[in-house]
Amino acid sequence: MTTTAAPSDSGNDRIKLSTLHIENADADDLRHRKFKSARGGADTALALFSDVDEISQPHDPAEEKELIRKIDWMILPYLSVCYVFFYLDKTTLSYAAIFGISEDLHLVGNEYSWLSSIFYFGFMIWALPTNLLMQRYPIGKYLSINIIAWGILLMLQAAATNFASLAALRALSGAAEACADPAFMIITVMWYTRREQPIRIGLWYTSLGLGIAGGGLLGYGIGQIRHVLPSWKYEFLIVGALCSAWGVVMFFLLPDSPVTAPVLSLKQRKMAVERLRENQTGVENKQFKLYQMVEAVTDVKVFLFFMIALLQAMVNGGITNFGTLIVKGFGYSTLGTNLLQIPYGAFISFVILA
């Protein structure tokens, strides 16, 4: 009778270990292959990592604090100054109004009101295309080019001779500014975690009040100029020139994303990306996904935010374009009206910070 010896326990253990090793190797290989295939159409941040094992590496909290300070100095000053010009660009017409633009251009009836509205017509028409372009091109460069365009269009408004020419330039200015708020939000989300975003948004949004106060102070200074040109033309020329100059500065100094920031080392760029994992939003993706747009427009929360923005803008638009005329209507001089914008803007900044 022939008997077959059963495999020893040690033999079974070796078989199990070999099988486990093969399964783990296959799983690791699958993870690596999936990672490599995902890099082609996924978030641009994956370009920093050559291997899936590099992701989720622990980092020193002290190094992260140093990185956050560096990011703050690298991003917030540019966004803050930019937001000053974002507000000044919209309100320059209201300062020009108290310097006599309506009389010089022979505006009648509701033409001044239409000049205020036409700006936002251009804004609305170009809002969707400019957001698509922001996704396609480096956002720092795209925002900077639009800021330069704000300034150029603002300076050209000084050459307007009638309602039609000024209306056309106002519409183009609105289109150029349509990228501003979305770009500021995208840049903030691109660099900061959810916990860090509110205070950073509050810091650059404080510049809204600084823009009002600065516009009043600038208007007071322009009112002192005695030359061949009307004061309202200097308003457009000076604000426009400053705006374009700042756009040039931003073009060369504002980084497009943590992935390509030249002032960060490779280690810091990887850390800047890895720390944003908790956001679950990625850093930047160049592909338009229709299902995401459908999801957004059918989201009740998006509709509620839309209504909040709409109601807020209805009030803000009137104050922005008619505030100086209302104050002057109380009997204040042109220069006095400009100076009264300073405490108004300072109070807004205080409330935002508080």
Short mmCIF file of C-alpha atoms in Angstrom, two decimals:
data_model
loop_
_atom_site.label_atom_id
_atom_site.label_comp_id
_atom_site.label_asym_id
_atom_site.label_seq_id
_atom_site.Cartn_x
_atom_site.Cartn_y
_atom_site.Cartn_z
CA MET A 1 0.00 0.00 0.00
CA THR A 2 1.39 3.31 -1.03
CA THR A 3 0.94 6.36 1.17
CA THR A 4 1.37 10.00 0.30
CA ALA A 5 2.97 12.19 2.90
CA ALA A 6 1.03 15.36 3.73
CA PRO A 7 2.89 18.60 3.26
CA SER A 8 4.57 19.78 6.39
CA ASP A 9 3.36 22.85 8.26
CA SER A 10 6.54 24.66 7.29
CA GLY A 11 5.86 23.86 3.65
CA ASN A 12 2.34 25.25 3.90
CA ASP A 13 3.67 28.39 5.54
CA ARG A 14 6.17 28.87 2.73
CA ILE A 15 3.39 28.47 0.15
CA LYS A 16 1.18 30.98 1.98
CA LEU A 17 4.02 33.49 2.29
CA SER A 18 4.89 33.09 -1.38
CA THR A 19 1.25 33.57 -2.36
CA LEU A 20 0.93 36.62 -0.10
CA HIS A 21 4.11 38.09 -1.54
CA ILE A 22 2.84 37.60 -5.10
CA GLU A 23 -0.56 39.11 -4.24
CA ASN A 24 1.07 42.11 -2.55
CA ALA A 25 3.42 42.55 -5.48
CA ASP A 26 0.48 42.41 -7.88
CA ALA A 27 -1.45 44.92 -5.76
CA ASP A 28 1.54 47.28 -5.59
CA ASP A 29 2.09 46.94 -9.32
CA LEU A 30 -1.58 47.70 -9.94
CA ARG A 31 -1.41 50.80 -7.71
CA HIS A 32 1.65 52.06 -9.57
CA ARG A 33 0.10 51.40 -12.97
CA LYS A 34 -3.12 53.15 -11.97
CA PHE A 35 -1.11 56.10 -10.66
CA LYS A 36 0.85 56.43 -13.89
CA SER A 37 -2.24 56.15 -16.07
CA ALA A 38 -4.10 58.71 -13.93
CA ARG A 39 -1.39 61.35 -14.34
CA GLY A 40 -2.36 61.95 -17.95
CA GLY A 41 -5.77 63.50 -17.33
CA ALA A 42 -5.88 64.13 -13.61
CA ASP A 43 -4.92 67.01 -11.36
CA THR A 44 -1.73 68.82 -12.36
CA ALA A 45 -0.35 68.28 -8.84
CA LEU A 46 0.38 64.65 -9.72
CA ALA A 47 3.20 65.89 -11.96
CA LEU A 48 5.25 66.57 -8.82
CA PHE A 49 5.21 62.93 -7.77
CA SER A 50 7.03 60.24 -9.70
CA ASP A 51 5.68 57.43 -7.55
CA VAL A 52 2.47 56.75 -5.64
CA ASP A 53 4.44 56.07 -2.46
CA GLU A 54 5.60 59.72 -2.39
CA ILE A 55 2.05 60.87 -1.68
CA SER A 56 0.94 61.17 1.95
CA GLN A 57 4.46 61.31 3.32
CA PRO A 58 4.52 62.81 6.85
CA HIS A 59 6.09 66.24 7.21
CA ASP A 60 7.43 68.33 10.06
CA PRO A 61 4.84 70.75 11.58
CA ALA A 62 7.56 73.39 11.97
CA GLU A 63 8.38 73.14 8.27
CA GLU A 64 4.68 73.44 7.44
CA LYS A 65 4.35 76.63 9.52
CA GLU A 66 7.35 78.10 7.73
CA LEU A 67 5.79 77.15 4.39
CA ILE A 68 2.46 78.80 5.30
CA ARG A 69 4.24 82.03 6.23
CA LYS A 70 6.07 81.93 2.91
CA ILE A 71 2.81 81.35 1.01
CA ASP A 72 1.14 84.23 2.87
CA TRP A 73 3.85 86.67 1.77
CA MET A 74 3.84 85.21 -1.72
CA ILE A 75 0.05 85.39 -2.34
CA LEU A 76 -1.84 87.75 -0.02
CA PRO A 77 -0.09 91.07 -0.85
CA TYR A 78 -0.73 90.61 -4.57
CA LEU A 79 -4.38 89.68 -4.12
CA SER A 80 -4.93 92.53 -1.65
CA VAL A 81 -3.50 95.25 -3.88
CA CYS A 82 -5.27 93.71 -6.86
CA TYR A 83 -8.60 93.94 -5.01
CA VAL A 84 -7.98 97.63 -4.36
CA PHE A 85 -7.76 98.19 -8.11
CA PHE A 86 -10.70 95.86 -8.69
CA TYR A 87 -12.86 98.25 -6.67
CA LEU A 88 -11.24 101.45 -7.94
CA ASP A 89 -11.85 100.42 -11.53
CA LYS A 90 -15.58 100.10 -10.91
CA THR A 91 -15.90 103.33 -8.92
CA THR A 92 -13.80 105.65 -11.07
CA LEU A 93 -16.94 106.64 -12.98
CA SER A 94 -18.59 107.83 -9.76
CA TYR A 95 -15.58 110.03 -8.95
CA ALA A 96 -15.58 111.31 -12.53
CA ALA A 97 -19.26 112.20 -12.09
CA ILE A 98 -18.58 114.71 -9.33
CA PHE A 99 -15.73 116.17 -11.43
CA GLY A 100 -18.12 117.03 -14.26
CA ILE A 101 -18.00 114.18 -16.77
CA SER A 102 -21.77 114.38 -17.37
CA GLU A 103 -21.54 118.02 -18.41
CA ASP A 104 -18.44 117.57 -20.58
CA LEU A 105 -19.86 114.56 -22.46
CA HIS A 106 -23.34 116.10 -22.60
CA LEU A 107 -25.00 113.14 -20.89
CA VAL A 108 -28.76 113.53 -20.67
CA GLY A 109 -31.64 111.67 -19.08
CA ASN A 110 -30.72 108.19 -17.89
CA GLU A 111 -27.45 107.98 -19.80
CA TYR A 112 -25.29 108.06 -16.67
CA SER A 113 -27.39 105.24 -15.20
CA TRP A 114 -26.92 103.27 -18.41
CA LEU A 115 -23.17 103.76 -18.20
CA SER A 116 -23.29 102.16 -14.76
CA SER A 117 -25.38 99.22 -15.98
CA ILE A 118 -23.49 98.61 -19.22
CA PHE A 119 -20.38 97.76 -17.24
CA TYR A 120 -22.20 94.79 -15.70
CA PHE A 121 -23.70 93.73 -19.04
CA GLY A 122 -20.15 93.18 -20.28
CA PHE A 123 -19.34 91.46 -17.00
CA MET A 124 -22.24 88.98 -17.34
CA ILE A 125 -21.69 88.22 -21.03
CA TRP A 126 -18.02 87.37 -20.52
CA ALA A 127 -18.34 85.60 -17.14
CA LEU A 128 -18.64 82.05 -18.49
CA PRO A 129 -15.98 82.33 -21.25
CA THR A 130 -13.47 83.90 -18.87
CA ASN A 131 -13.95 81.07 -16.36
CA LEU A 132 -13.31 78.51 -19.10
CA LEU A 133 -10.15 80.37 -20.10
CA MET A 134 -8.98 80.48 -16.49
CA GLN A 135 -9.16 76.70 -16.40
CA ARG A 136 -7.21 76.34 -19.63
CA TYR A 137 -4.39 78.84 -19.03
CA PRO A 138 -2.08 79.59 -16.05
CA ILE A 139 -4.30 81.52 -13.69
CA GLY A 140 -1.63 83.92 -12.41
CA LYS A 141 -0.72 85.01 -15.93
CA TYR A 142 -4.36 85.17 -17.05
CA LEU A 143 -5.39 87.34 -14.10
CA SER A 144 -2.39 89.64 -14.62
CA ILE A 145 -3.19 90.15 -18.31
CA ASN A 146 -6.76 91.06 -17.41
CA ILE A 147 -5.53 93.56 -14.82
CA ILE A 148 -3.36 95.19 -17.46
CA ALA A 149 -6.44 95.30 -19.69
CA TRP A 150 -8.45 96.97 -16.88
CA GLY A 151 -5.92 99.76 -16.74
CA ILE A 152 -5.67 100.24 -20.50
CA LEU A 153 -9.45 100.39 -20.92
CA LEU A 154 -9.70 102.79 -17.99
CA MET A 155 -7.14 105.14 -19.54
CA LEU A 156 -8.98 104.99 -22.87
CA GLN A 157 -12.13 106.21 -21.13
CA ALA A 158 -10.37 109.53 -20.66
CA ALA A 159 -10.52 109.89 -24.46
CA ALA A 160 -14.29 109.33 -24.66
CA THR A 161 -16.16 112.18 -26.33
CA ASN A 162 -19.78 111.07 -25.99
CA PHE A 163 -22.11 108.54 -24.45
CA ALA A 164 -21.60 105.88 -27.16
CA SER A 165 -17.80 105.78 -26.94
CA LEU A 166 -17.79 105.71 -23.14
CA ALA A 167 -20.50 103.02 -23.08
CA ALA A 168 -18.46 100.75 -25.37
CA LEU A 169 -15.37 101.13 -23.18
CA ARG A 170 -17.40 100.52 -20.02
CA ALA A 171 -18.76 97.25 -21.45
CA LEU A 172 -15.24 96.09 -22.33
CA SER A 173 -14.03 97.04 -18.84
CA GLY A 174 -16.78 94.93 -17.32
CA ALA A 175 -15.78 91.96 -19.48
CA ALA A 176 -12.13 92.31 -18.41
CA GLU A 177 -13.13 92.36 -14.73
CA ALA A 178 -15.36 89.28 -14.94
CA CYS A 179 -12.44 87.04 -14.00
CA ALA A 180 -11.55 88.84 -10.77
CA ASP A 181 -13.66 87.28 -8.01
CA PRO A 182 -13.48 83.72 -9.42
CA ALA A 183 -9.71 84.04 -9.87
CA PHE A 184 -9.20 85.28 -6.30
CA MET A 185 -11.25 82.38 -4.94
CA ILE A 186 -9.47 79.79 -7.11
CA ILE A 187 -6.04 81.08 -6.07
CA THR A 188 -7.02 81.02 -2.39
CA VAL A 189 -8.37 77.46 -2.61
CA MET A 190 -5.29 76.41 -4.58
CA TRP A 191 -2.92 77.39 -1.77
CA TYR A 192 -4.80 77.03 1.52
CA THR A 193 -6.69 74.35 3.44
CA ARG A 194 -10.36 74.79 4.29
CA ARG A 195 -9.48 75.89 7.82
CA GLU A 196 -7.08 78.54 6.52
CA GLN A 197 -9.26 79.93 3.75
CA PRO A 198 -11.78 82.12 5.69
CA ILE A 199 -9.15 84.32 7.35
CA ARG A 200 -7.19 84.67 4.08
CA ILE A 201 -10.31 85.62 2.14
CA GLY A 202 -11.13 88.14 4.86
CA LEU A 203 -7.64 89.64 4.61
CA TRP A 204 -7.70 90.30 0.87
CA TYR A 205 -11.38 91.29 1.00
CA THR A 206 -10.44 93.98 3.52
CA SER A 207 -8.91 95.78 0.55
CA LEU A 208 -12.44 96.64 -0.55
CA GLY A 209 -12.56 99.26 2.18
CA LEU A 210 -9.01 100.34 1.45
CA GLY A 211 -10.02 100.84 -2.19
CA ILE A 212 -12.87 103.12 -1.14
CA ALA A 213 -10.66 105.13 1.22
CA GLY A 214 -7.80 105.22 -1.27
CA GLY A 215 -10.13 106.29 -4.05
CA GLY A 216 -11.38 109.19 -1.96
CA LEU A 217 -7.86 110.29 -1.07
CA LEU A 218 -6.72 109.95 -4.68
CA GLY A 219 -9.75 111.91 -5.86
CA TYR A 220 -8.93 114.69 -3.40
CA GLY A 221 -5.38 114.85 -4.74
CA ILE A 222 -6.56 114.86 -8.36
CA GLY A 223 -8.93 117.69 -7.52
CA GLN A 224 -5.89 119.83 -6.66
CA ILE A 225 -4.44 119.47 -10.16
CA ARG A 226 -4.76 122.63 -12.22
CA HIS A 227 -4.01 121.90 -15.88
CA VAL A 228 -5.49 121.88 -19.36
CA LEU A 229 -7.35 118.58 -18.89
CA PRO A 230 -10.55 118.26 -16.85
CA SER A 231 -10.09 116.56 -13.48
CA TRP A 232 -12.21 113.55 -14.47
CA LYS A 233 -9.75 112.71 -17.24
CA TYR A 234 -6.90 112.60 -14.72
CA GLU A 235 -9.03 110.24 -12.62
CA PHE A 236 -9.17 107.73 -15.47
CA LEU A 237 -5.55 108.22 -16.56
CA ILE A 238 -3.90 107.95 -13.14
CA VAL A 239 -5.96 105.03 -11.82
CA GLY A 240 -5.63 103.21 -15.15
CA ALA A 241 -1.86 103.67 -15.29
CA LEU A 242 -1.41 102.41 -11.72
CA CYS A 243 -3.64 99.44 -12.44
CA SER A 244 -1.72 98.39 -15.56
CA ALA A 245 1.61 98.83 -13.80
CA TRP A 246 0.46 96.54 -11.01
CA GLY A 247 -0.69 93.98 -13.58
CA VAL A 248 2.84 93.88 -15.01
CA VAL A 249 4.28 93.31 -11.53
CA MET A 250 1.84 90.46 -10.90
CA PHE A 251 2.59 88.86 -14.27
CA PHE A 252 6.19 88.25 -13.25
CA LEU A 253 5.83 87.66 -9.50
CA LEU A 254 2.49 85.92 -8.83
CA PRO A 255 2.98 82.12 -9.09
CA ASP A 256 0.44 80.17 -11.14
CA SER A 257 0.12 77.25 -8.71
CA PRO A 258 1.99 75.38 -5.95
CA VAL A 259 3.15 72.92 -8.59
CA THR A 260 5.19 75.51 -10.51
CA ALA A 261 5.99 78.16 -7.87
CA PRO A 262 9.65 79.08 -8.57
CA VAL A 263 10.29 80.52 -5.10
CA LEU A 264 9.50 77.17 -3.45
CA SER A 265 11.89 74.25 -3.35
CA LEU A 266 10.76 70.90 -4.74
CA LYS A 267 10.22 69.64 -1.20
CA GLN A 268 8.11 72.70 -0.34
CA ARG A 269 6.04 72.34 -3.51
CA LYS A 270 5.29 68.72 -2.66
CA MET A 271 4.38 69.72 0.89
CA ALA A 272 2.17 72.57 -0.38
CA VAL A 273 0.26 70.07 -2.51
CA GLU A 274 0.11 67.22 0.02
CA ARG A 275 -1.29 69.41 2.80
CA LEU A 276 -4.30 70.24 0.58
CA ARG A 277 -5.46 66.61 0.46
CA GLU A 278 -8.03 67.32 3.17
CA ASN A 279 -9.77 69.80 0.84
CA GLN A 280 -10.63 66.95 -1.55
CA THR A 281 -10.72 69.45 -4.40
CA GLY A 282 -7.31 69.00 -6.01
CA VAL A 283 -5.07 71.88 -7.03
CA GLU A 284 -5.70 72.44 -10.72
CA ASN A 285 -7.25 70.45 -13.57
CA LYS A 286 -7.12 71.57 -17.20
CA GLN A 287 -10.00 69.38 -18.38
CA PHE A 288 -13.59 70.69 -18.49
CA LYS A 289 -16.04 68.13 -17.11
CA LEU A 290 -19.65 68.69 -18.15
CA TYR A 291 -21.09 66.56 -15.36
CA GLN A 292 -19.47 68.83 -12.78
CA MET A 293 -21.12 71.90 -14.32
CA VAL A 294 -24.50 70.13 -14.36
CA GLU A 295 -23.99 69.16 -10.73
CA ALA A 296 -23.22 72.78 -9.83
CA VAL A 297 -26.21 74.37 -11.60
CA THR A 298 -28.60 71.82 -10.08
CA ASP A 299 -27.25 72.23 -6.54
CA VAL A 300 -29.64 74.08 -4.22
CA LYS A 301 -26.72 75.55 -2.25
CA VAL A 302 -25.33 77.14 -5.42
CA PHE A 303 -28.74 78.70 -6.11
CA LEU A 304 -28.87 80.12 -2.58
CA PHE A 305 -25.39 81.62 -2.97
CA PHE A 306 -26.53 83.07 -6.30
CA MET A 307 -29.50 84.77 -4.65
CA ILE A 308 -27.33 86.16 -1.84
CA ALA A 309 -24.87 87.58 -4.37
CA LEU A 310 -27.69 89.00 -6.49
CA LEU A 311 -29.37 90.83 -3.61
CA GLN A 312 -26.05 92.10 -2.28
CA ALA A 313 -24.98 93.35 -5.71
CA MET A 314 -28.25 95.23 -6.25
CA VAL A 315 -27.52 97.40 -3.23
CA ASN A 316 -23.77 97.60 -3.77
CA GLY A 317 -24.13 98.59 -7.43
CA GLY A 318 -26.24 101.61 -6.56
CA ILE A 319 -23.90 102.79 -3.81
CA THR A 320 -20.83 102.20 -5.99
CA ASN A 321 -22.03 104.36 -8.87
CA PHE A 322 -24.22 106.93 -7.15
CA GLY A 323 -22.72 107.20 -3.65
CA THR A 324 -20.55 110.23 -4.41
CA LEU A 325 -23.41 112.01 -6.18
CA ILE A 326 -25.69 111.40 -3.19
CA VAL A 327 -23.12 112.79 -0.75
CA LYS A 328 -22.48 115.83 -2.96
CA GLY A 329 -26.24 116.34 -3.13
CA PHE A 330 -26.22 117.06 0.60
CA GLY A 331 -24.30 120.25 -0.13
CA TYR A 332 -20.69 119.12 0.20
CA SER A 333 -18.04 120.39 -2.19
CA THR A 334 -16.37 118.11 -4.72
CA LEU A 335 -13.20 117.84 -2.64
CA GLY A 336 -15.19 117.38 0.56
CA THR A 337 -17.17 114.57 -1.03
CA ASN A 338 -13.92 112.79 -1.90
CA LEU A 339 -12.60 113.13 1.63
CA LEU A 340 -15.79 111.69 3.12
CA GLN A 341 -15.10 108.42 1.31
CA ILE A 342 -12.05 107.85 3.55
CA PRO A 343 -13.86 107.16 6.87
CA TYR A 344 -16.51 105.20 4.97
CA GLY A 345 -13.88 102.89 3.49
CA ALA A 346 -11.98 102.60 6.77
CA PHE A 347 -15.17 101.54 8.57
CA ILE A 348 -15.83 98.83 5.96
CA SER A 349 -12.32 97.43 6.42
CA PHE A 350 -12.76 97.43 10.20
CA VAL A 351 -16.07 95.55 9.97
CA ILE A 352 -14.59 92.91 7.65
CA LEU A 353 -11.62 92.33 9.96
CA ALA A 354 -13.84 92.25 13.03
#
